[in-house]
Short mmCIF file of C-alpha atoms in Angstrom, two decimals:
data_model
loop_
_atom_site.label_atom_id
_atom_site.label_comp_id
_atom_site.label_asym_id
_atom_site.label_seq_id
_atom_site.Cartn_x
_atom_site.Cartn_y
_atom_site.Cartn_z
CA UNK A 1 -94.29 -22.60 46.82
CA UNK A 2 -97.29 -24.60 47.91
CA UNK A 3 -97.62 -28.31 47.32
CA UNK A 4 -100.08 -27.82 44.46
CA UNK A 5 -97.85 -25.19 42.85
CA UNK A 6 -94.88 -27.57 43.07
CA UNK A 7 -97.00 -30.25 41.41
CA UNK A 8 -97.87 -27.80 38.61
CA UNK A 9 -94.20 -26.98 38.05
CA UNK A 10 -93.35 -30.69 38.06
CA UNK A 11 -96.08 -31.36 35.49
CA UNK A 12 -94.71 -28.56 33.27
CA UNK A 13 -91.23 -30.05 33.62
CA UNK A 14 -92.37 -33.48 32.45
CA UNK A 15 -94.44 -31.99 29.61
CA UNK A 16 -91.40 -30.06 28.39
CA UNK A 17 -89.24 -33.20 28.60
CA UNK A 18 -91.74 -35.15 26.53
CA UNK A 19 -92.09 -32.33 24.01
CA UNK A 20 -88.29 -32.10 23.64
CA UNK A 21 -88.15 -35.72 22.48
CA UNK A 22 -85.18 -38.00 22.89
CA UNK A 23 -83.48 -39.03 26.08
CA UNK A 24 -81.13 -36.65 27.88
CA UNK A 25 -77.59 -37.83 28.54
CA UNK A 26 -78.16 -37.54 32.31
CA UNK A 27 -81.91 -37.93 32.87
CA UNK A 28 -81.88 -37.32 36.64
CA UNK A 29 -79.64 -34.29 36.27
CA UNK A 30 -81.87 -32.98 33.47
CA UNK A 31 -85.06 -33.44 35.53
CA UNK A 32 -83.64 -31.83 38.68
CA UNK A 33 -82.15 -28.91 36.80
CA UNK A 34 -85.25 -28.40 34.67
CA UNK A 35 -87.51 -28.53 37.72
CA UNK A 36 -85.27 -26.15 39.67
CA UNK A 37 -85.16 -23.63 36.81
CA UNK A 38 -88.92 -23.79 36.29
CA UNK A 39 -89.51 -23.40 40.01
CA UNK A 40 -87.25 -20.35 40.11
CA UNK A 41 -89.05 -18.83 37.14
CA UNK A 42 -92.39 -19.51 38.77
CA UNK A 43 -91.24 -17.84 41.95
CA UNK A 44 -90.22 -14.66 40.15
CA UNK A 45 -93.79 -13.69 39.38
CA UNK A 46 -94.96 -10.75 41.51
CA UNK A 47 -98.44 -12.05 42.22
CA UNK A 48 -97.21 -15.51 43.00
CA UNK A 49 -94.51 -14.07 45.23
CA UNK A 50 -97.12 -12.13 47.21
CA UNK A 51 -99.27 -15.23 47.60
CA UNK A 52 -96.20 -17.25 48.62
CA UNK A 53 -95.30 -14.73 51.32
CA UNK A 54 -98.75 -15.16 52.82
CA UNK A 55 -98.34 -18.92 52.78
CA UNK A 56 -94.71 -18.87 53.95
CA UNK A 57 -95.66 -19.06 57.60
CA UNK A 58 -96.96 -22.57 56.96
CA UNK A 59 -93.93 -23.84 55.00
CA UNK A 60 -92.04 -25.02 58.03
CA UNK A 61 -95.13 -25.73 60.06
CA UNK A 62 -94.72 -28.27 62.82
CA UNK A 63 -97.89 -29.95 61.57
CA UNK A 64 -96.08 -31.17 58.44
CA UNK A 65 -93.02 -32.43 60.35
CA UNK A 66 -93.10 -35.81 62.06
CA UNK A 67 -90.25 -35.94 64.58
CA UNK A 68 -88.46 -33.60 66.98
CA UNK A 69 -85.26 -34.10 64.97
CA UNK A 70 -87.01 -33.04 61.76
CA UNK A 71 -88.44 -29.97 63.48
CA UNK A 72 -84.99 -29.03 64.79
CA UNK A 73 -83.43 -29.54 61.35
CA UNK A 74 -86.16 -27.44 59.69
CA UNK A 75 -85.60 -24.61 62.19
CA UNK A 76 -81.85 -24.69 61.54
CA UNK A 77 -82.29 -24.82 57.77
CA UNK A 78 -84.81 -21.98 57.77
CA UNK A 79 -82.18 -19.67 59.27
CA UNK A 80 -79.59 -20.36 56.55
CA UNK A 81 -79.18 -18.43 53.30
CA UNK A 82 -80.87 -20.11 50.32
CA UNK A 83 -77.60 -21.25 48.68
CA UNK A 84 -76.39 -23.02 51.85
CA UNK A 85 -79.81 -24.53 52.53
CA UNK A 86 -80.05 -25.80 48.95
CA UNK A 87 -76.69 -27.59 48.94
CA UNK A 88 -77.28 -29.10 52.39
CA UNK A 89 -80.63 -30.53 51.32
CA UNK A 90 -79.18 -31.92 48.08
CA UNK A 91 -76.16 -33.39 49.88
CA UNK A 92 -77.62 -34.74 53.12
CA UNK A 93 -81.22 -35.56 52.23
CA UNK A 94 -80.84 -36.50 48.58
CA UNK A 95 -77.35 -37.97 48.79
CA UNK A 96 -75.87 -36.14 45.79
CA UNK A 97 -72.11 -35.72 45.45
CA UNK A 98 -70.46 -32.30 45.48
CA UNK A 99 -69.76 -32.76 41.77
CA UNK A 100 -73.40 -33.54 40.96
CA UNK A 101 -74.64 -30.59 43.02
CA UNK A 102 -72.08 -28.36 41.31
CA UNK A 103 -73.33 -29.40 37.88
CA UNK A 104 -76.94 -28.95 38.92
CA UNK A 105 -76.41 -25.46 40.40
CA UNK A 106 -73.65 -24.39 37.99
CA UNK A 107 -71.08 -24.12 40.78
CA UNK A 108 -67.67 -25.68 41.30
CA UNK A 109 -67.54 -28.73 43.59
CA UNK A 110 -65.28 -26.74 45.94
CA UNK A 111 -67.86 -23.94 46.21
CA UNK A 112 -70.53 -26.54 46.96
CA UNK A 113 -68.33 -28.18 49.62
CA UNK A 114 -67.60 -24.80 51.20
CA UNK A 115 -71.29 -23.82 51.23
CA UNK A 116 -72.19 -27.19 52.78
CA UNK A 117 -69.52 -26.92 55.47
CA UNK A 118 -70.40 -23.30 56.24
CA UNK A 119 -74.11 -24.07 56.37
CA UNK A 120 -73.58 -27.07 58.66
CA UNK A 121 -71.31 -25.05 60.90
CA UNK A 122 -73.75 -22.13 61.03
CA UNK A 123 -76.76 -24.34 61.68
CA UNK A 124 -75.02 -26.79 64.01
CA UNK A 125 -76.24 -29.72 61.87
CA UNK A 126 -72.84 -31.43 61.91
#
């Protein structure tokens, strides 16, 4: 998903939150989950998927990464399955707990911990 597409999905997420009215019990959880679901729905479109595949070569472009450590981390993460990559990013970069990630992704905290450990082991990030 390109930067502008991600901004569009984020805008749709906020518009839906405003239209729903009221305040969610866990606003951050609601926003992350809503954005993730909308992003997944967006990605499912055939035409958008084809366009994304053409752009995918630029996703982990060295031009967008600032340091050698970031480039190395991006290379390692790119080789992981999506589920492991997702939990590692939420845990290490965003600082979420296993419980919060589990709620967000509808997984048990143990599954999240296992995916994180397996991903770190497979990518040599630990």
